[in-house]
Each structure stands twice: as structure tokens, then as C-alpha cells.
Tab-separated table of C-alpha atoms in Angstrom:
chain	number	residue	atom	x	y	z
A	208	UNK	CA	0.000	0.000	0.000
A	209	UNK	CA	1.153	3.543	-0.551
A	210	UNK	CA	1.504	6.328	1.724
A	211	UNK	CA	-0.942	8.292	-0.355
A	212	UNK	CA	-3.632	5.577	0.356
A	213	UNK	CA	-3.000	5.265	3.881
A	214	UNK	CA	-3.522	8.767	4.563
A	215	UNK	CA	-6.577	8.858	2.668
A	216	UNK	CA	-7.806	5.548	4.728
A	217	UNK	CA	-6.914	7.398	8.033
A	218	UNK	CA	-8.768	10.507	6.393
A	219	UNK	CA	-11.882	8.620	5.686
A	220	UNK	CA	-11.718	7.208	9.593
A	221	UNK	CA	-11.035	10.537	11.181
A	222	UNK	CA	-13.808	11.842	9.010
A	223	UNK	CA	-16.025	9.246	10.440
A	224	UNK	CA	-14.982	9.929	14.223
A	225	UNK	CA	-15.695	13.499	13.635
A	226	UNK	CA	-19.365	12.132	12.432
A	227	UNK	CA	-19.940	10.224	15.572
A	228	UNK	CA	-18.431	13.069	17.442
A	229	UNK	CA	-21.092	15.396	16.295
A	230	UNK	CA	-24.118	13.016	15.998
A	231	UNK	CA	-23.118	12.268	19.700
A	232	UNK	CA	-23.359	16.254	20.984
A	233	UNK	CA	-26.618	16.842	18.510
A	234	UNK	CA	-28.300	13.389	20.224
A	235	UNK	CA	-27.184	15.301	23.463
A	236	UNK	CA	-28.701	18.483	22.803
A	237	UNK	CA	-31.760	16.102	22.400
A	238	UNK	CA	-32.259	14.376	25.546
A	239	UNK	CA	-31.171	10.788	23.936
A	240	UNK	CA	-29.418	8.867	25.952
A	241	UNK	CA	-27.556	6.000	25.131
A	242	UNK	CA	-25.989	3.046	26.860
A	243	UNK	CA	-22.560	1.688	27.120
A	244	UNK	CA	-23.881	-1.551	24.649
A	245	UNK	CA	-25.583	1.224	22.608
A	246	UNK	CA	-22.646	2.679	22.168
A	247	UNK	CA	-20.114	-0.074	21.544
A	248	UNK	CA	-22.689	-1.291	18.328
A	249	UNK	CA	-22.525	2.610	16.887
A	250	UNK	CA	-19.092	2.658	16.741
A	251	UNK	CA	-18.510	-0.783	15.515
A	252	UNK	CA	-21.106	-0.082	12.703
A	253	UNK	CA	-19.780	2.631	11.591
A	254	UNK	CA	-16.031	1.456	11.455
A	255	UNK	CA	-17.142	-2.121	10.084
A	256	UNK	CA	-19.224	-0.195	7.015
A	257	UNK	CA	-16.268	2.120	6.477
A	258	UNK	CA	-13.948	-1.111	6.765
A	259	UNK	CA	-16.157	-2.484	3.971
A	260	UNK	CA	-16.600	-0.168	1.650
A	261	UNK	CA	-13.053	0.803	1.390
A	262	UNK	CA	-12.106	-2.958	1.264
A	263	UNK	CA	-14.748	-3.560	-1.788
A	264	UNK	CA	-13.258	-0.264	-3.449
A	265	UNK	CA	-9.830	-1.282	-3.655
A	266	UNK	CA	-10.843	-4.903	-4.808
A	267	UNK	CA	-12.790	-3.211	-7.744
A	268	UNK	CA	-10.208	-0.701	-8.514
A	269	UNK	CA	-7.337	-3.479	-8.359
A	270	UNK	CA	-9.460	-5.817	-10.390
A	271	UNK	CA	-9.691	-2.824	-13.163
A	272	UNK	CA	-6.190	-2.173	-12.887
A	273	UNK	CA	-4.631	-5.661	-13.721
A	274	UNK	CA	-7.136	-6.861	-15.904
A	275	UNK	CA	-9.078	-8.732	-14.499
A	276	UNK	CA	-11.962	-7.065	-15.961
A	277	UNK	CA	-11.160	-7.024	-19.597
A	278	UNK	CA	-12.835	-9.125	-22.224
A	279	UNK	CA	-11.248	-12.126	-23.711
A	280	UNK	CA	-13.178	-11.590	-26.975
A	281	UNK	CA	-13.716	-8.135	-27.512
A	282	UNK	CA	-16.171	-8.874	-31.093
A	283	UNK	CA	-18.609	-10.392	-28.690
């Protein structure tokens, strides 16, 4: 992996724990309450999404970058 990609990977997860950050004081501002369980499931959801959809990302982007994709008969 390049250093370019990690620091747009880190980007995309500070980005997301700046979104939790601010849901968190607008749920506040609210009344909501939330428990610890509550808690442990929003972060995890949110990482494991992000997790996912950079993972699928690179897999299409390698796939399109070594071939993978191209046609073996390109009259068909």
C-alpha cells in the first residue's frame, strides 16, 4: 500500500470519528441517551461499514487495474 492511500484511509476514519463526534453532541442536545452496549454497536457499525466499503473499493479498482476485468473476446 502507498503512503498516499494510507492517509486517505486514516482521512476517511477521522472523518467518520468526527461524524460520531457530532451526531453524539446533537443526540445530546436532544435528551437521547444511550448506553454503554448502545454505544459499543454505533461505533462498531460505523467502522465495520467504512472497513467495507473501502475494502470492496480497492478490490474493484485493483481488479480494473490488472485486468481482471477485460474481455477475452472483444467482437462479442
Amino acid at each position: 500500500m502507498s503512503f498516499r492511500l494510507i492517509l486517505w484511509i486514516g482521512g476517511a476514519f477521522a472523518a467518520l470519528a468526527l461524524l460520531l463526534w457530532g451526531i453524539t453532541f446533537l443526540w445530546g442536545s436532544m435528551g437521547i441517551g444511550m448506553t454503554g452496549h448502545g454505544w459499543f454497536a454505533y461505533i462498531l457499525g460505523g467502522v465495520l461499514t467504512l472497513a467495507l466499503s473501502i475494502g470492496l473499493f480497492l478490490l474493484t479498482f485493483h481488479s480494473a487495474r490488472h485486468g481482471h476485468d477485460d474481455m477475452d473476446d472483444p467482437g462479442a
